[in-house]
């Protein structure tokens, strides 16, 4: 997808606000035809803009009390190899390529300090990993969100249409 249209942004914001909204209700809230809403959602899914409609799982509610961010320095030429190995660790939630003080940023979760230590040991055992720095999340001051970003983009799209 190149650039989201105003309708794309409106659909996305509604899906983020109400992940379980049905297509008929979505269409009614946006004042568009049901077929238009359905086609737009399908296209956004097909193009990979949205996955499972913003559904979020509370890891703490599942007993995963600890989240850590691990910054990794990886040996030259071994980034892909390290990423593949990290993807095989079930408690690694995401791996991001970064600039600055490291090459990869890993988000991991565990139910206890002991198990987090085991996850970090697994991370450090990945091929090419040379050095790490771990930060443990204590609180979520501003939880992950995209609603405000979508609202701002809607405002900008409306201004551009005038």
PDB file of C-alpha atoms in Angstrom:
ATOM      1  CA  UNK A   1       0.000   0.000   0.000  1.00  0.00           C
ATOM      2  CA  UNK A   2       1.453   3.339  -0.955  1.00  0.00           C
ATOM      3  CA  UNK A   3      -0.495   5.919   1.048  1.00  0.00           C
ATOM      4  CA  UNK A   4      -3.650   5.463   3.090  1.00  0.00           C
ATOM      5  CA  UNK A   5      -6.752   7.318   1.930  1.00  0.00           C
ATOM      6  CA  UNK A   6      -9.035   9.127   4.359  1.00  0.00           C
ATOM      7  CA  UNK A   7     -11.447   6.168   4.226  1.00  0.00           C
ATOM      8  CA  UNK A   8      -8.590   3.721   4.904  1.00  0.00           C
ATOM      9  CA  UNK A   9      -7.636   5.758   7.971  1.00  0.00           C
ATOM     10  CA  UNK A  10     -11.237   5.904   9.187  1.00  0.00           C
ATOM     11  CA  UNK A  11     -11.623   2.135   8.784  1.00  0.00           C
ATOM     12  CA  UNK A  12      -8.333   1.484  10.556  1.00  0.00           C
ATOM     13  CA  UNK A  13      -9.189   3.767  13.462  1.00  0.00           C
ATOM     14  CA  UNK A  14     -12.574   2.082  13.974  1.00  0.00           C
ATOM     15  CA  UNK A  15     -10.934  -1.371  13.869  1.00  0.00           C
ATOM     16  CA  UNK A  16      -8.346  -0.283  16.430  1.00  0.00           C
ATOM     17  CA  UNK A  17     -11.003   1.250  18.691  1.00  0.00           C
ATOM     18  CA  UNK A  18     -13.342  -1.745  18.358  1.00  0.00           C
ATOM     19  CA  UNK A  19     -11.409  -4.844  17.214  1.00  0.00           C
ATOM     20  CA  UNK A  20     -14.536  -7.029  17.267  1.00  0.00           C
ATOM     21  CA  UNK A  21     -16.732  -4.688  15.236  1.00  0.00           C
ATOM     22  CA  UNK A  22     -18.641  -6.378  12.427  1.00  0.00           C
ATOM     23  CA  UNK A  23     -18.546  -5.128   8.856  1.00  0.00           C
ATOM     24  CA  UNK A  24     -22.215  -4.072   8.963  1.00  0.00           C
ATOM     25  CA  UNK A  25     -21.684  -1.991  12.113  1.00  0.00           C
ATOM     26  CA  UNK A  26     -18.434  -0.584  10.699  1.00  0.00           C
ATOM     27  CA  UNK A  27     -20.259   0.519   7.559  1.00  0.00           C
ATOM     28  CA  UNK A  28     -23.031   2.146   9.594  1.00  0.00           C
ATOM     29  CA  UNK A  29     -20.571   4.058  11.804  1.00  0.00           C
ATOM     30  CA  UNK A  30     -18.715   5.355   8.748  1.00  0.00           C
ATOM     31  CA  UNK A  31     -21.827   6.069   6.695  1.00  0.00           C
ATOM     32  CA  UNK A  32     -20.734   3.843   3.799  1.00  0.00           C
ATOM     33  CA  UNK A  33     -22.194   0.792   2.069  1.00  0.00           C
ATOM     34  CA  UNK A  34     -21.596  -2.594   3.683  1.00  0.00           C
ATOM     35  CA  UNK A  35     -19.927  -3.871   0.496  1.00  0.00           C
ATOM     36  CA  UNK A  36     -17.579  -0.883   0.502  1.00  0.00           C
ATOM     37  CA  UNK A  37     -16.598  -1.541   4.128  1.00  0.00           C
ATOM     38  CA  UNK A  38     -16.126  -5.252   3.448  1.00  0.00           C
ATOM     39  CA  UNK A  39     -13.989  -4.618   0.348  1.00  0.00           C
ATOM     40  CA  UNK A  40     -11.872  -2.037   2.191  1.00  0.00           C
ATOM     41  CA  UNK A  41     -11.221  -4.342   5.174  1.00  0.00           C
ATOM     42  CA  UNK A  42     -10.359  -7.250   2.867  1.00  0.00           C
ATOM     43  CA  UNK A  43      -7.934  -5.070   0.880  1.00  0.00           C
ATOM     44  CA  UNK A  44      -6.258  -3.788   4.048  1.00  0.00           C
ATOM     45  CA  UNK A  45      -5.871  -7.380   5.259  1.00  0.00           C
ATOM     46  CA  UNK A  46      -4.606  -8.604   1.877  1.00  0.00           C
ATOM     47  CA  UNK A  47      -2.029  -5.809   1.699  1.00  0.00           C
ATOM     48  CA  UNK A  48      -0.841  -6.630   5.219  1.00  0.00           C
ATOM     49  CA  UNK A  49      -1.883  -3.296   6.708  1.00  0.00           C
ATOM     50  CA  UNK A  50      -4.006  -5.065   9.313  1.00  0.00           C
ATOM     51  CA  UNK A  51      -3.813  -8.549  10.703  1.00  0.00           C
ATOM     52  CA  UNK A  52      -6.277  -9.813  13.252  1.00  0.00           C
ATOM     53  CA  UNK A  53      -8.015  -6.460  13.613  1.00  0.00           C
ATOM     54  CA  UNK A  54      -5.807  -5.095  16.377  1.00  0.00           C
ATOM     55  CA  UNK A  55      -6.546  -7.846  18.871  1.00  0.00           C
ATOM     56  CA  UNK A  56      -4.233  -7.558  21.812  1.00  0.00           C
ATOM     57  CA  UNK A  57      -3.388 -10.122  24.474  1.00  0.00           C
ATOM     58  CA  UNK A  58      -2.603  -9.036  28.032  1.00  0.00           C
ATOM     59  CA  UNK A  59       0.502 -11.089  28.770  1.00  0.00           C
ATOM     60  CA  UNK A  60       0.378 -10.301  32.504  1.00  0.00           C
ATOM     61  CA  UNK A  61      -3.142 -11.749  32.647  1.00  0.00           C
ATOM     62  CA  UNK A  62      -1.675 -14.961  31.215  1.00  0.00           C
ATOM     63  CA  UNK A  63       0.985 -15.053  33.918  1.00  0.00           C
ATOM     64  CA  UNK A  64       3.825 -13.474  31.926  1.00  0.00           C
ATOM     65  CA  UNK A  65       4.675 -10.807  34.476  1.00  0.00           C
ATOM     66  CA  UNK A  66       8.053  -9.796  33.041  1.00  0.00           C
ATOM     67  CA  UNK A  67       8.855  -8.148  29.750  1.00  0.00           C
ATOM     68  CA  UNK A  68      12.410  -7.312  28.764  1.00  0.00           C
ATOM     69  CA  UNK A  69      14.006  -5.412  25.928  1.00  0.00           C
ATOM     70  CA  UNK A  70      17.388  -6.834  24.969  1.00  0.00           C
ATOM     71  CA  UNK A  71      19.667  -4.803  22.720  1.00  0.00           C
ATOM     72  CA  UNK A  72      22.063  -7.055  20.837  1.00  0.00           C
ATOM     73  CA  UNK A  73      25.323  -6.380  19.076  1.00  0.00           C
ATOM     74  CA  UNK A  74      25.720  -8.934  16.297  1.00  0.00           C
ATOM     75  CA  UNK A  75      28.914  -9.944  14.475  1.00  0.00           C
ATOM     76  CA  UNK A  76      29.265  -8.448  11.008  1.00  0.00           C
ATOM     77  CA  UNK A  77      27.449 -10.452   8.347  1.00  0.00           C
ATOM     78  CA  UNK A  78      25.511 -12.598  10.831  1.00  0.00           C
ATOM     79  CA  UNK A  79      22.406 -10.462  11.373  1.00  0.00           C
ATOM     80  CA  UNK A  80      20.038 -12.691   9.384  1.00  0.00           C
ATOM     81  CA  UNK A  81      21.384 -15.843  11.034  1.00  0.00           C
ATOM     82  CA  UNK A  82      20.861 -14.313  14.475  1.00  0.00           C
ATOM     83  CA  UNK A  83      17.321 -13.189  13.595  1.00  0.00           C
ATOM     84  CA  UNK A  84      16.360 -16.673  12.391  1.00  0.00           C
ATOM     85  CA  UNK A  85      17.663 -18.208  15.632  1.00  0.00           C
ATOM     86  CA  UNK A  86      15.826 -15.590  17.724  1.00  0.00           C
ATOM     87  CA  UNK A  87      12.583 -16.336  15.891  1.00  0.00           C
ATOM     88  CA  UNK A  88      12.860 -19.945  17.069  1.00  0.00           C
ATOM     89  CA  UNK A  89      12.696 -18.898  20.749  1.00  0.00           C
ATOM     90  CA  UNK A  90       8.993 -19.006  21.730  1.00  0.00           C
ATOM     91  CA  UNK A  91       9.255 -16.287  24.389  1.00  0.00           C
ATOM     92  CA  UNK A  92      10.834 -13.822  21.977  1.00  0.00           C
ATOM     93  CA  UNK A  93       7.892 -11.626  20.967  1.00  0.00           C
ATOM     94  CA  UNK A  94       9.567  -9.472  18.335  1.00  0.00           C
ATOM     95  CA  UNK A  95      12.954  -8.632  16.878  1.00  0.00           C
ATOM     96  CA  UNK A  96      13.682  -5.245  15.333  1.00  0.00           C
ATOM     97  CA  UNK A  97      16.726  -4.156  13.328  1.00  0.00           C
ATOM     98  CA  UNK A  98      17.939  -0.869  14.820  1.00  0.00           C
ATOM     99  CA  UNK A  99      20.606   1.801  14.549  1.00  0.00           C
ATOM    100  CA  UNK A 100      22.625   3.253  17.390  1.00  0.00           C
ATOM    101  CA  UNK A 101      23.920   1.220  20.320  1.00  0.00           C
ATOM    102  CA  UNK A 102      23.221  -2.193  18.857  1.00  0.00           C
ATOM    103  CA  UNK A 103      21.981  -4.077  15.841  1.00  0.00           C
ATOM    104  CA  UNK A 104      18.831  -5.807  17.073  1.00  0.00           C
ATOM    105  CA  UNK A 105      16.224  -4.964  19.690  1.00  0.00           C
ATOM    106  CA  UNK A 106      14.464  -8.008  21.108  1.00  0.00           C
ATOM    107  CA  UNK A 107      11.259  -7.970  23.139  1.00  0.00           C
ATOM    108  CA  UNK A 108      10.841 -11.057  25.298  1.00  0.00           C
ATOM    109  CA  UNK A 109       8.386 -12.153  27.998  1.00  0.00           C
ATOM    110  CA  UNK A 110       8.520 -14.616  30.872  1.00  0.00           C
ATOM    111  CA  UNK A 111       6.462 -15.486  33.943  1.00  0.00           C
ATOM    112  CA  UNK A 112       9.334 -15.155  36.434  1.00  0.00           C
ATOM    113  CA  UNK A 113      12.835 -13.766  36.856  1.00  0.00           C
ATOM    114  CA  UNK A 114      14.277 -17.283  36.705  1.00  0.00           C
ATOM    115  CA  UNK A 115      12.551 -18.007  33.416  1.00  0.00           C
ATOM    116  CA  UNK A 116      13.469 -14.594  32.009  1.00  0.00           C
ATOM    117  CA  UNK A 117      17.090 -15.414  32.808  1.00  0.00           C
ATOM    118  CA  UNK A 118      16.693 -18.659  30.812  1.00  0.00           C
ATOM    119  CA  UNK A 119      15.195 -16.743  27.867  1.00  0.00           C
ATOM    120  CA  UNK A 120      18.077 -14.269  27.928  1.00  0.00           C
ATOM    121  CA  UNK A 121      20.551 -17.155  28.035  1.00  0.00           C
ATOM    122  CA  UNK A 122      18.849 -18.576  24.922  1.00  0.00           C
ATOM    123  CA  UNK A 123      19.088 -15.191  23.229  1.00  0.00           C
ATOM    124  CA  UNK A 124      22.788 -14.911  24.050  1.00  0.00           C
ATOM    125  CA  UNK A 125      23.406 -18.402  22.659  1.00  0.00           C
ATOM    126  CA  UNK A 126      22.156 -17.372  19.208  1.00  0.00           C
ATOM    127  CA  UNK A 127      24.787 -17.422  16.454  1.00  0.00           C
ATOM    128  CA  UNK A 128      26.550 -14.130  15.899  1.00  0.00           C
ATOM    129  CA  UNK A 129      25.428 -12.473  19.143  1.00  0.00           C
ATOM    130  CA  UNK A 130      28.467 -10.721  20.616  1.00  0.00           C
ATOM    131  CA  UNK A 131      27.124  -8.473  23.354  1.00  0.00           C
ATOM    132  CA  UNK A 132      23.821  -7.569  24.970  1.00  0.00           C
ATOM    133  CA  UNK A 133      22.176  -5.017  27.205  1.00  0.00           C
ATOM    134  CA  UNK A 134      18.898  -5.916  28.948  1.00  0.00           C
ATOM    135  CA  UNK A 135      16.225  -3.559  30.275  1.00  0.00           C
ATOM    136  CA  UNK A 136      13.277  -4.950  32.222  1.00  0.00           C
ATOM    137  CA  UNK A 137       9.908  -3.230  31.923  1.00  0.00           C
ATOM    138  CA  UNK A 138       8.600  -2.030  35.284  1.00  0.00           C
ATOM    139  CA  UNK A 139       5.442  -0.215  34.154  1.00  0.00           C
ATOM    140  CA  UNK A 140       3.678   0.784  30.962  1.00  0.00           C
ATOM    141  CA  UNK A 141       3.556   4.576  31.096  1.00  0.00           C
ATOM    142  CA  UNK A 142       2.024   4.878  27.625  1.00  0.00           C
ATOM    143  CA  UNK A 143       0.960   1.506  26.267  1.00  0.00           C
ATOM    144  CA  UNK A 144       1.419   0.699  22.586  1.00  0.00           C
ATOM    145  CA  UNK A 145      -1.188   2.553  20.585  1.00  0.00           C
ATOM    146  CA  UNK A 146      -1.852   3.694  17.063  1.00  0.00           C
ATOM    147  CA  UNK A 147      -5.180   5.469  17.554  1.00  0.00           C
ATOM    148  CA  UNK A 148      -3.680   8.959  18.019  1.00  0.00           C
ATOM    149  CA  UNK A 149      -1.451   8.475  14.961  1.00  0.00           C
ATOM    150  CA  UNK A 150      -4.460   7.460  12.837  1.00  0.00           C
ATOM    151  CA  UNK A 151      -6.509  10.413  14.141  1.00  0.00           C
ATOM    152  CA  UNK A 152      -3.688  12.790  13.230  1.00  0.00           C
ATOM    153  CA  UNK A 153      -3.373  11.253   9.743  1.00  0.00           C
ATOM    154  CA  UNK A 154      -7.155  11.585   9.269  1.00  0.00           C
ATOM    155  CA  UNK A 155      -6.918  15.275  10.206  1.00  0.00           C
ATOM    156  CA  UNK A 156      -4.054  15.750   7.744  1.00  0.00           C
ATOM    157  CA  UNK A 157      -5.932  13.889   4.972  1.00  0.00           C
ATOM    158  CA  UNK A 158      -9.017  16.027   5.519  1.00  0.00           C
ATOM    159  CA  UNK A 159      -6.887  19.198   5.342  1.00  0.00           C
ATOM    160  CA  UNK A 160      -5.221  18.009   2.128  1.00  0.00           C
ATOM    161  CA  UNK A 161      -8.649  17.362   0.522  1.00  0.00           C
ATOM    162  CA  UNK A 162      -9.740  20.972   1.055  1.00  0.00           C
TER     163      UNK A 162
END
